[in-house]
Amino acid sequence: MIRLEAIYWLMGLMVGGVAIVNALDSRSHTRWRNTIFWGVYAVIFLLGTRLGDFTNGVLVLLMVATASFGLSSSTRESATAEHRIFSAERWGNRLFVPVLVVPVATFLGSLLLGRVSIGGTPLVDPKQVTQIALGVATVLALLTALVMLRPPIHAPIVEARRLMDSVGWAAVLPQSLAALGVLFASAGVGKIIATLATTYLPLGTPTAAVAAYAVGMALFTIIMGNAFAAFPVMTAGIGLPLVVQQYHGDVVIVTAIGMLSGFCGTLMTPMAANFNIVPAALLELRDRYGVIKAQVPTALMLLAVNIALLTYFAYPR
Amino acid sequence: MLPLIGILIVIVGFALRLNALLVVTLAGLATGLASGQSLHDVIAAFGHAFVESRYVAIVWLVLPVIGVVERSGLKERAREVIGRIRAATAGRVLLVYLALRQITAALGLVSLGGHAQMVRPLVAPMAEGAADNAHGPLAESTRERIKAMAAGADNVGVFFGEDVFVAIGSILLIRGFLEQNGILVEPLHLARWAIPTAIAAFVIHGTRLLLLDRRLRRESATAAADMEDALETSETFRQGSATT
């Protein structure tokens, strides 16, 4: 049975390759820092399951320390602009094929892989079909690109290094935030916030209660970076006891739109790193908060819409 | 109240624009320690959770593919294709992507988009190419704005599309949470109530994308006027210096 572990090995090999390319680059002025950062990350992918929790924790701290001293991205482009323009003309729209293999194969894989079983054992772990499908799809796409474009044999890893280094430490931020969420949860941060919210938010009328619930969902999501973390806390604190039970709001409408109010918060917070910080790095924006700034007006207007929808539809008339 | 120290660290750290990875790690350690765990346990908990969430990093596996194809001129081609469509503007390109992302997400096809797979290699270069074509060479700040809006279109599209689909994580979470509290609801009813917000999201963000075009036109007009002014000034200056 193919488990997620197999995909982690693939990641480990790729990130390890990124470390090696960095180690070989004598012109980089943060040569060894980049090497340590990606090298340790590779170890976490290859051996993370076998190392103890504490060892993993120390490895993560080592990565954080290295990143705090500063990493740099490789400034050299691997191909000249002329080469790229020439090649773009030569290949035309066929260039899109390897890229489109990724979503198409991921989609088909997540539909089909889950149904295949050999001798009664499922081919892939049924709980992780989508992630495994994505991993398999990227391998297929890379093979397509290699067969079609015939780049030098080291090109995939050199190019992976160029892109991974331009994302830099932001690449591991989502994982650190997930870890932070776990520590927040075990420290009871959610309960404290719910208490504060019910104590200090105005909840005197039905309208105020739905508004406080929606705004509370957005604010808590901004803090936690994740509407899924905010939802149980805010709904147990305000949504169910006040809006639904005391003022007789419709539970389906309240919770559905409550969750969507949380998503408005997701658009506005650096804590939702994989949606807001990672793309800024991936698109090489100079302003790390550029994506958030572009989204704030939409998020605020949508939050207002959600509050209006709740006010109008949530209560029986 | 003490565990809230982590939130304080996060807010101050992000506001001062310190290294976010460092800020988040320190906040985690501080929260753990404030809740009375030993340093050893906190580090172990952090390591455990970090390793458990390795799955969020799988998206990076796409980078060797994107890199190899970029090397062969992917972005150049994406711009070229859009450049041929005369009606294409940055805002309209992003509007089409927003619509596609939202519709496919509503059908459960969440994996058809994404920042690494679609926005960097295709959507952002296409929007830039359209703007280049319509307004000539762009200022760096304008380019940044277009790229940021491209990332935003992906986020808005997927967030406010996926909840219309019944089998998505958030719908299941709502259902599960309510079930624990003794309330049974139908996923289909929850999904139905995601539709008004989905429409509003499309109207609001779509309008902002079209307003982006207006802003680009205005900026390029001012840039052109500035250029003329600059030319005139240097002309006057040269004439002035010639007579004296």
Coordinates of C-alpha atoms in Angstrom, one line a residue:
Chain A
M1 CA 0.0 0.0 0.0
I2 CA 1.3 3.4 -0.9
R3 CA 1.3 5.7 2.1
L4 CA 2.0 9.3 2.5
E5 CA 5.4 8.3 3.8
A6 CA 6.4 7.5 0.2
I7 CA 5.6 11.0 -0.8
Y8 CA 7.6 12.3 2.1
W9 CA 10.7 10.4 0.9
L10 CA 10.2 12.1 -2.5
M11 CA 10.1 15.5 -0.7
G12 CA 13.1 14.5 1.3
L13 CA 15.0 13.7 -1.8
M14 CA 14.1 16.9 -3.6
V15 CA 14.8 19.1 -0.6
G16 CA 18.1 17.2 0.0
G17 CA 19.0 17.9 -3.7
V18 CA 18.2 21.6 -3.1
A19 CA 20.7 21.5 -0.1
I20 CA 23.4 19.9 -2.3
V21 CA 23.0 22.4 -5.1
N22 CA 23.4 25.1 -2.5
A23 CA 26.5 23.5 -1.0
L24 CA 28.1 23.4 -4.5
D25 CA 27.4 27.1 -5.2
S26 CA 30.6 28.8 -4.1
R27 CA 29.3 32.2 -5.3
S28 CA 26.4 32.3 -2.8
H29 CA 27.2 34.4 0.2
T30 CA 24.9 32.3 2.5
R31 CA 26.1 29.0 1.0
W32 CA 26.3 27.0 4.2
R33 CA 23.3 28.6 5.9
N34 CA 21.1 27.6 2.9
T35 CA 22.7 24.2 2.9
I36 CA 22.0 23.6 6.6
F37 CA 18.4 24.9 6.4
W38 CA 17.4 22.6 3.5
G39 CA 19.6 19.8 4.6
V40 CA 17.9 19.6 8.0
Y41 CA 14.5 19.9 6.4
A42 CA 15.4 17.0 4.2
V43 CA 16.3 14.9 7.3
I44 CA 12.9 15.7 8.8
F45 CA 11.2 14.4 5.7
L46 CA 13.3 11.3 5.4
L47 CA 13.6 10.3 9.0
G48 CA 11.1 12.5 10.9
T49 CA 8.8 9.5 11.5
R50 CA 11.6 7.5 13.2
L51 CA 13.3 10.3 15.2
G52 CA 11.8 11.1 18.5
D53 CA 9.6 14.1 19.0
F54 CA 12.3 16.0 21.0
T55 CA 15.0 15.4 18.3
N56 CA 12.6 16.6 15.7
G57 CA 11.9 19.7 17.8
V58 CA 15.6 20.4 18.1
L59 CA 16.0 20.0 14.4
V60 CA 13.2 22.5 13.8
L61 CA 14.8 25.0 16.2
L62 CA 18.1 24.6 14.3
M63 CA 16.3 25.5 11.0
V64 CA 14.6 28.5 12.7
A65 CA 18.0 29.7 14.0
T66 CA 19.6 29.3 10.6
A67 CA 16.7 31.2 8.9
S68 CA 16.9 34.0 11.5
F69 CA 20.5 34.7 10.5
G70 CA 19.3 35.1 6.9
L71 CA 19.0 32.9 3.8
S72 CA 19.4 34.2 0.3
S73 CA 18.0 33.2 -3.0
S74 CA 20.2 32.5 -6.0
T75 CA 20.2 35.6 -8.3
R76 CA 21.4 33.8 -11.4
E77 CA 18.8 32.8 -13.9
S78 CA 19.6 29.3 -15.3
A79 CA 18.6 30.3 -18.9
T80 CA 19.1 33.6 -20.7
A81 CA 16.1 35.7 -21.7
E82 CA 17.0 35.1 -25.4
H83 CA 17.1 31.3 -24.8
R84 CA 13.7 31.4 -23.1
I85 CA 12.1 33.6 -25.9
F86 CA 13.6 31.3 -28.6
S87 CA 12.4 28.2 -26.7
A88 CA 8.9 29.7 -26.1
E89 CA 8.6 30.2 -29.9
R90 CA 9.8 26.8 -30.7
W91 CA 7.5 24.9 -28.3
G92 CA 4.5 27.2 -28.5
N93 CA 1.4 26.1 -26.5
R94 CA 2.9 22.6 -25.9
L95 CA 4.8 24.3 -23.0
F96 CA 1.6 24.3 -21.1
V97 CA 1.2 20.5 -21.2
P98 CA 3.5 19.5 -18.4
V99 CA 2.0 22.2 -16.1
L100 CA -1.5 21.1 -16.8
V101 CA -0.6 17.5 -16.2
V102 CA -0.4 18.4 -12.5
P103 CA -4.0 19.4 -11.8
V104 CA -5.5 17.0 -14.3
A105 CA -3.6 14.0 -12.9
T106 CA -4.2 15.1 -9.3
F107 CA -7.9 15.2 -10.0
L108 CA -8.1 11.9 -11.8
G109 CA -5.8 10.3 -9.2
S110 CA -7.9 11.4 -6.3
L111 CA -11.0 10.0 -8.1
L112 CA -9.5 6.7 -9.2
L113 CA -6.6 5.8 -6.9
G114 CA -8.9 5.3 -3.9
R115 CA -10.8 2.6 -5.8
V116 CA -7.9 0.4 -6.9
S117 CA -7.1 -2.5 -4.6
I118 CA -4.7 -5.4 -5.2
G119 CA -5.5 -8.7 -3.4
G120 CA -7.9 -7.0 -1.0
T121 CA -5.4 -4.3 0.1
P122 CA -6.1 -0.8 -1.3
L123 CA -3.3 0.5 -3.5
V124 CA -3.1 3.8 -1.6
D125 CA -4.0 4.7 1.9
P126 CA -7.7 5.7 1.6
K127 CA -7.3 8.6 4.1
Q128 CA -4.6 10.3 2.1
V129 CA -5.7 9.8 -1.5
T130 CA -5.6 13.5 -2.5
Q131 CA -2.1 14.2 -1.2
I132 CA -0.7 11.0 -2.7
A133 CA -2.4 11.8 -6.0
L134 CA -0.7 15.2 -6.0
G135 CA 2.7 13.6 -5.3
V136 CA 2.2 11.1 -8.1
A137 CA 0.9 13.8 -10.5
T138 CA 4.0 15.9 -10.0
V139 CA 6.2 12.9 -10.9
L140 CA 4.2 12.3 -14.0
A141 CA 4.4 16.0 -14.9
L142 CA 8.2 16.0 -14.4
L143 CA 8.6 12.9 -16.6
T144 CA 6.5 14.6 -19.3
A145 CA 8.6 17.7 -19.1
L146 CA 11.9 15.7 -19.3
V147 CA 10.8 13.6 -22.2
M148 CA 9.4 16.6 -24.1
L149 CA 12.0 19.3 -23.4
R150 CA 15.1 17.2 -22.9
P151 CA 16.8 19.6 -20.5
P152 CA 20.3 18.9 -19.0
I153 CA 20.0 16.0 -16.5
H154 CA 20.6 18.3 -13.5
A155 CA 18.0 20.9 -14.6
P156 CA 15.1 19.7 -12.4
I157 CA 17.0 20.0 -9.2
V158 CA 18.9 23.2 -10.1
E159 CA 15.5 24.7 -11.0
A160 CA 13.9 23.4 -7.8
R161 CA 16.7 25.1 -5.9
R162 CA 16.1 28.4 -7.7
L163 CA 12.4 28.4 -6.8
M164 CA 12.7 26.9 -3.3
D165 CA 15.4 29.5 -2.4
S166 CA 13.2 32.3 -3.7
V167 CA 10.4 31.1 -1.3
G168 CA 13.0 30.5 1.4
W169 CA 12.0 30.0 5.0
A170 CA 8.3 30.9 4.1
A171 CA 8.1 27.4 2.7
V172 CA 8.1 25.9 6.2
L173 CA 6.0 28.6 7.9
P174 CA 2.7 26.8 7.3
Q175 CA 4.1 23.8 9.2
S176 CA 5.3 26.0 12.1
L177 CA 1.9 27.7 12.3
A178 CA 0.2 24.3 12.5
A179 CA 2.6 23.4 15.4
L180 CA 1.7 26.8 17.0
G181 CA -2.0 26.0 16.7
V182 CA -1.4 22.7 18.6
L183 CA 0.4 24.5 21.4
F184 CA -2.3 27.2 21.5
A185 CA -4.9 24.4 21.8
S186 CA -3.2 22.6 24.5
A187 CA -2.6 25.8 26.5
G188 CA -6.4 26.5 26.3
V189 CA -6.0 29.8 24.3
G190 CA -9.3 29.2 22.6
K191 CA -11.3 29.0 25.9
I192 CA -9.7 32.2 27.2
I193 CA -10.6 34.0 24.0
A194 CA -14.2 32.8 24.0
T195 CA -14.5 34.0 27.6
L196 CA -13.1 37.4 26.7
A197 CA -15.4 37.6 23.6
T198 CA -18.5 36.8 25.5
T199 CA -17.5 39.3 28.3
Y200 CA -16.6 42.2 26.2
L201 CA -18.5 42.0 22.9
P202 CA -21.9 43.7 22.8
L203 CA -24.5 40.9 22.7
G204 CA -27.6 42.7 24.0
T205 CA -29.9 42.4 20.9
P206 CA -30.3 39.6 18.3
T207 CA -28.6 41.8 15.6
A208 CA -25.7 42.6 17.9
A209 CA -25.3 38.9 18.7
V210 CA -25.1 37.8 15.0
A211 CA -22.7 40.7 14.3
A212 CA -20.5 39.8 17.3
Y213 CA -20.5 36.2 16.2
A214 CA -19.5 37.0 12.6
V215 CA -16.9 39.6 13.7
G216 CA -15.6 37.3 16.4
M217 CA -15.2 34.5 13.8
A218 CA -13.1 36.9 11.6
L219 CA -11.0 38.2 14.5
F220 CA -10.3 34.8 16.0
T221 CA -9.4 33.5 12.5
I222 CA -7.0 36.4 12.1
I223 CA -5.3 35.4 15.4
M224 CA -5.3 31.6 14.8
G225 CA -4.8 31.8 11.0
N226 CA -7.4 29.2 10.5
A227 CA -11.2 29.4 10.4
F228 CA -11.4 25.7 11.5
A229 CA -9.7 26.6 14.8
A230 CA -12.0 29.6 15.3
F231 CA -15.2 27.8 14.5
P232 CA -15.7 25.5 17.5
V233 CA -14.6 28.2 19.9
M234 CA -16.8 31.0 18.7
T235 CA -19.8 28.7 17.9
A236 CA -19.6 27.2 21.4
G237 CA -19.1 30.7 22.9
I238 CA -21.6 32.8 21.1
G239 CA -23.2 31.0 18.1
L240 CA -25.1 28.2 19.9
P241 CA -25.8 29.6 23.3
L242 CA -26.8 33.1 22.2
V243 CA -27.7 33.4 18.6
V244 CA -29.4 30.0 18.3
Q245 CA -30.7 29.1 21.8
Q246 CA -31.5 32.5 23.3
Y247 CA -32.6 34.4 20.2
H248 CA -33.8 31.4 18.1
G249 CA -31.6 31.8 15.1
D250 CA -31.6 29.1 12.4
V251 CA -28.7 26.9 13.2
V252 CA -27.9 26.0 9.6
I253 CA -27.8 29.6 8.4
V254 CA -25.9 30.8 11.4
T255 CA -23.1 28.2 11.3
A256 CA -22.7 28.2 7.5
I257 CA -22.4 31.9 7.3
G258 CA -20.3 32.0 10.5
M259 CA -17.7 29.7 8.9
L260 CA -17.7 32.0 5.8
S261 CA -17.1 35.0 8.1
G262 CA -14.1 33.2 9.4
F263 CA -12.8 32.9 5.8
C264 CA -12.9 36.7 5.6
G265 CA -10.5 36.7 8.4
T266 CA -8.2 34.2 6.6
L267 CA -7.8 36.7 3.8
M268 CA -6.5 39.3 6.2
T269 CA -3.9 37.5 8.3
P270 CA -0.2 36.6 7.9
M271 CA -1.0 33.6 10.2
A272 CA -2.7 32.0 7.2
A273 CA 0.8 31.7 5.7
N274 CA 0.1 29.2 2.9
F275 CA -2.5 31.5 1.4
N276 CA -1.0 34.9 2.1
I277 CA 2.8 34.8 2.9
V278 CA 3.8 31.9 0.8
P279 CA 2.3 33.3 -2.5
A280 CA 4.0 36.6 -1.8
A281 CA 7.3 34.8 -1.6
L282 CA 6.5 32.6 -4.6
L283 CA 5.6 35.6 -6.7
E284 CA 8.7 37.4 -5.5
L285 CA 6.8 40.4 -4.1
R286 CA 9.0 42.9 -2.3
D287 CA 6.2 43.5 0.2
R288 CA 5.7 40.3 2.2
Y289 CA 2.2 41.6 3.1
G290 CA 1.3 42.6 -0.5
V291 CA -1.2 39.8 -1.0
I292 CA -3.0 40.6 2.3
K293 CA -3.2 44.3 1.4
A294 CA -4.7 43.4 -1.9
Q295 CA -7.3 41.2 -0.2
V296 CA -8.4 43.4 2.8
P297 CA -11.0 45.5 1.0
T298 CA -12.7 42.4 -0.4
A299 CA -12.6 40.7 3.0
L300 CA -14.1 43.7 4.9
M301 CA -16.9 44.1 2.3
L302 CA -17.7 40.4 2.4
L303 CA -17.8 40.4 6.2
A304 CA -20.4 43.2 6.0
V305 CA -22.4 41.1 3.5
N306 CA -22.2 38.1 5.8
I307 CA -23.5 40.2 8.7
A308 CA -26.3 41.6 6.6
L309 CA -27.2 38.0 5.4
L310 CA -27.3 36.8 9.0
T311 CA -29.3 39.7 10.3
Y312 CA -31.9 39.3 7.5
F313 CA -32.2 35.5 7.2
A314 CA -31.0 34.0 10.5
Y315 CA -34.0 34.9 12.6
P316 CA -37.6 33.7 12.0
R317 CA -39.9 36.5 10.9
Chain B
M1 CA -4.6 34.9 30.8
L2 CA -0.9 34.0 30.7
P3 CA -1.1 31.7 27.6
L4 CA -2.2 34.7 25.6
I5 CA 1.5 35.8 25.7
G6 CA 1.9 33.8 22.5
I7 CA -0.7 36.0 20.7
L8 CA 1.0 39.1 21.9
I9 CA 4.4 37.9 20.6
V10 CA 2.8 37.1 17.2
I11 CA 1.2 40.5 16.9
V12 CA 4.3 42.5 17.9
G13 CA 6.6 40.3 15.8
F14 CA 4.5 40.6 12.7
A15 CA 4.0 44.4 13.2
L16 CA 7.8 44.9 13.5
R17 CA 8.3 42.7 10.5
L18 CA 10.7 40.4 12.3
N19 CA 11.4 37.0 10.7
A20 CA 8.0 35.3 10.8
L21 CA 9.4 31.9 11.3
L22 CA 11.3 33.0 14.4
V23 CA 8.3 34.9 15.7
V24 CA 6.0 31.9 15.4
T25 CA 8.5 29.6 17.0
L26 CA 9.1 31.9 19.9
A27 CA 5.3 32.4 20.4
G28 CA 4.9 28.6 20.4
L29 CA 7.6 28.1 23.0
A30 CA 6.3 30.9 25.2
T31 CA 2.7 29.7 25.1
G32 CA 3.8 26.2 26.0
L33 CA 6.0 27.4 28.9
A34 CA 3.3 29.8 30.1
S35 CA 0.8 26.9 30.4
G36 CA 3.2 25.2 32.7
Q37 CA 4.9 22.6 30.5
S38 CA 8.6 21.9 30.7
L39 CA 11.0 23.2 28.0
H40 CA 11.7 19.6 27.0
D41 CA 8.0 18.9 26.6
V42 CA 7.3 22.1 24.6
I43 CA 10.1 21.4 22.2
A44 CA 8.9 17.8 21.8
A45 CA 5.3 19.0 21.2
F46 CA 6.5 21.5 18.6
G47 CA 8.6 18.8 16.8
H48 CA 5.7 16.4 16.9
A49 CA 3.2 18.8 15.4
F50 CA 5.7 20.0 12.8
V51 CA 6.4 16.5 11.6
E52 CA 2.6 15.6 11.7
S53 CA 1.8 18.5 9.4
R54 CA 4.4 17.7 6.7
Y55 CA 1.6 17.1 4.3
V56 CA 1.1 20.8 3.8
A57 CA 4.5 20.9 2.1
I58 CA 3.7 18.4 -0.6
V59 CA 2.7 21.2 -2.9
W60 CA 6.4 22.1 -3.3
L61 CA 7.0 18.9 -5.2
V62 CA 5.6 20.8 -8.2
L63 CA 8.5 23.2 -8.3
P64 CA 11.0 21.1 -10.4
V65 CA 8.3 20.8 -13.1
I66 CA 7.5 24.5 -13.0
G67 CA 11.2 25.4 -12.9
V68 CA 12.1 23.2 -15.9
V69 CA 9.2 24.5 -18.0
E70 CA 10.0 28.1 -16.9
R71 CA 13.5 27.6 -18.1
S72 CA 12.1 26.7 -21.5
G73 CA 10.1 29.9 -21.7
L74 CA 6.7 29.1 -20.0
K75 CA 6.1 32.6 -18.7
E76 CA 7.2 34.2 -22.0
R77 CA 4.7 31.9 -23.8
A78 CA 1.9 32.7 -21.3
R79 CA 2.4 36.4 -21.9
E80 CA 2.5 35.9 -25.7
V81 CA -0.7 34.0 -25.8
I82 CA -2.6 36.6 -23.8
G83 CA -0.9 39.4 -25.9
R84 CA -2.6 38.0 -29.0
I85 CA -6.1 38.4 -27.5
R86 CA -6.9 42.0 -28.0
A87 CA -9.7 42.2 -25.5
A88 CA -7.5 40.9 -22.7
T89 CA -6.7 43.2 -19.8
A90 CA -5.1 42.3 -16.5
G91 CA -8.5 42.7 -14.7
R92 CA -10.4 40.6 -17.3
V93 CA -7.8 37.8 -17.2
L94 CA -8.0 37.6 -13.4
L95 CA -11.8 37.8 -13.6
V96 CA -11.9 34.8 -15.8
Y97 CA -9.5 32.9 -13.5
L98 CA -11.6 33.9 -10.4
A99 CA -14.8 32.6 -12.1
L100 CA -13.1 29.3 -13.1
R101 CA -11.5 28.8 -9.7
Q102 CA -14.8 29.5 -7.9
I103 CA -16.9 27.2 -10.2
T104 CA -14.4 24.3 -10.2
A105 CA -14.1 24.6 -6.4
A106 CA -17.9 24.6 -6.0
L107 CA -17.8 21.3 -8.0
G108 CA -15.3 19.9 -5.5
L109 CA -12.3 20.3 -7.9
V110 CA -10.2 22.2 -5.4
S111 CA -6.9 20.8 -6.6
L112 CA -7.3 22.4 -10.1
G113 CA -5.7 25.6 -8.9
G114 CA -3.2 26.9 -6.4
H115 CA -0.4 29.4 -6.1
A116 CA 2.5 27.1 -7.0
Q117 CA 0.7 25.2 -9.7
M118 CA -1.3 27.9 -11.5
V119 CA -0.7 31.4 -10.2
R120 CA 3.1 31.7 -10.5
P121 CA 3.6 29.9 -13.8
L122 CA 0.4 30.9 -15.7
V123 CA -2.1 33.3 -14.2
A124 CA 0.3 36.1 -13.0
P125 CA 2.4 36.1 -16.2
M126 CA -0.8 36.2 -18.2
A127 CA -2.2 39.2 -16.2
E128 CA 1.1 40.9 -16.5
G129 CA 1.3 40.2 -20.2
A130 CA -2.1 41.7 -20.8
A131 CA -1.2 44.8 -18.8
D132 CA 2.2 45.1 -20.6
N133 CA 0.3 44.9 -23.9
A134 CA -2.3 47.5 -23.1
H135 CA -0.1 50.0 -21.2
G136 CA 3.5 49.5 -22.3
P137 CA 6.3 48.7 -19.8
L138 CA 4.9 48.7 -16.3
A139 CA 6.4 50.3 -13.1
E140 CA 7.6 47.8 -10.6
S141 CA 4.9 48.8 -8.1
T142 CA 2.2 48.2 -10.7
R143 CA 3.7 44.7 -11.5
E144 CA 3.6 43.9 -7.7
R145 CA 0.0 45.0 -7.5
I146 CA -1.0 42.8 -10.4
K147 CA 0.7 39.8 -9.0
A148 CA -0.8 40.4 -5.5
M149 CA -4.3 40.6 -7.1
A150 CA -3.6 37.3 -9.0
A151 CA -2.8 35.6 -5.7
G152 CA -5.9 37.2 -4.2
A153 CA -8.1 35.9 -7.0
D154 CA -7.0 32.3 -6.3
N155 CA -7.7 32.7 -2.6
V156 CA -11.1 34.4 -2.9
G157 CA -12.1 31.9 -5.6
V158 CA -11.3 28.8 -3.6
F159 CA -12.5 30.0 -0.2
F160 CA -15.9 31.1 -1.4
G161 CA -16.4 28.4 -4.0
E162 CA -15.5 25.3 -2.0
D163 CA -18.2 25.7 0.6
V164 CA -20.9 25.3 -2.0
F165 CA -19.6 21.7 -2.4
V166 CA -21.1 19.4 0.2
A167 CA -18.1 17.1 0.9
I168 CA -15.6 19.8 1.7
G169 CA -13.7 19.9 5.0
S170 CA -15.5 23.0 6.4
I171 CA -19.0 21.6 5.8
L172 CA -18.0 18.4 7.4
L173 CA -16.5 20.2 10.4
I174 CA -19.7 22.2 10.9
R175 CA -21.8 19.1 10.7
G176 CA -19.5 17.2 13.1
F177 CA -19.4 20.0 15.6
L178 CA -23.2 20.4 15.6
E179 CA -23.6 16.6 15.9
Q180 CA -21.4 16.6 19.1
N181 CA -23.8 19.2 20.4
G182 CA -26.8 17.1 19.6
I183 CA -28.0 18.9 16.5
L184 CA -28.3 17.1 13.2
V185 CA -28.0 19.1 10.0
E186 CA -27.9 18.2 6.3
P187 CA -24.6 19.0 4.5
L188 CA -26.7 20.0 1.5
H189 CA -28.5 22.7 3.6
L190 CA -25.2 24.1 4.8
A191 CA -23.9 24.2 1.3
R192 CA -27.0 26.0 0.0
W193 CA -26.4 28.8 2.5
A194 CA -22.9 29.2 1.1
I195 CA -24.3 30.3 -2.2
P196 CA -25.3 34.0 -1.3
T197 CA -21.8 34.7 0.0
A198 CA -20.2 33.0 -3.0
I199 CA -22.2 35.3 -5.3
A200 CA -21.3 38.3 -3.2
A201 CA -17.6 37.3 -3.3
F202 CA -17.6 37.1 -7.0
V203 CA -19.4 40.4 -7.5
I204 CA -17.2 42.3 -5.0
H205 CA -13.8 40.8 -6.0
G206 CA -14.7 40.8 -9.7
T207 CA -15.6 44.5 -9.5
R208 CA -12.3 45.2 -7.8
L209 CA -10.5 43.4 -10.6
L210 CA -12.2 45.5 -13.2
L211 CA -11.3 48.6 -11.2
L212 CA -7.7 47.4 -11.3
D213 CA -7.8 48.0 -15.1
R214 CA -9.0 51.6 -14.6
R215 CA -6.2 52.2 -12.2
L216 CA -3.7 50.8 -14.6
R217 CA -5.0 53.1 -17.4
R218 CA -4.8 56.1 -15.0
E219 CA -1.3 55.2 -13.9
S220 CA 0.0 54.7 -17.4
A221 CA -1.6 58.1 -18.4
T222 CA 0.1 59.9 -15.6
A223 CA 3.4 58.1 -16.4
A224 CA 3.1 59.2 -20.0
A225 CA 2.3 62.8 -18.9
D226 CA 5.3 62.7 -16.5
M227 CA 7.5 61.5 -19.3
E228 CA 6.3 64.4 -21.6
D229 CA 6.9 66.9 -18.8
A230 CA 10.4 65.5 -18.2
L231 CA 11.2 65.8 -21.9
E232 CA 9.8 69.4 -22.0
T233 CA 11.8 70.4 -19.0
S234 CA 15.0 69.0 -20.4
E235 CA 14.3 70.7 -23.7
T236 CA 13.7 74.1 -22.0
F237 CA 16.8 73.5 -19.9
R238 CA 18.9 72.8 -23.0
Q239 CA 17.6 75.9 -24.8
G240 CA 18.2 77.9 -21.7
S241 CA 21.7 76.8 -21.4
A242 CA 22.3 77.4 -25.1
T243 CA 21.4 81.1 -24.9
T244 CA 23.4 81.9 -21.9

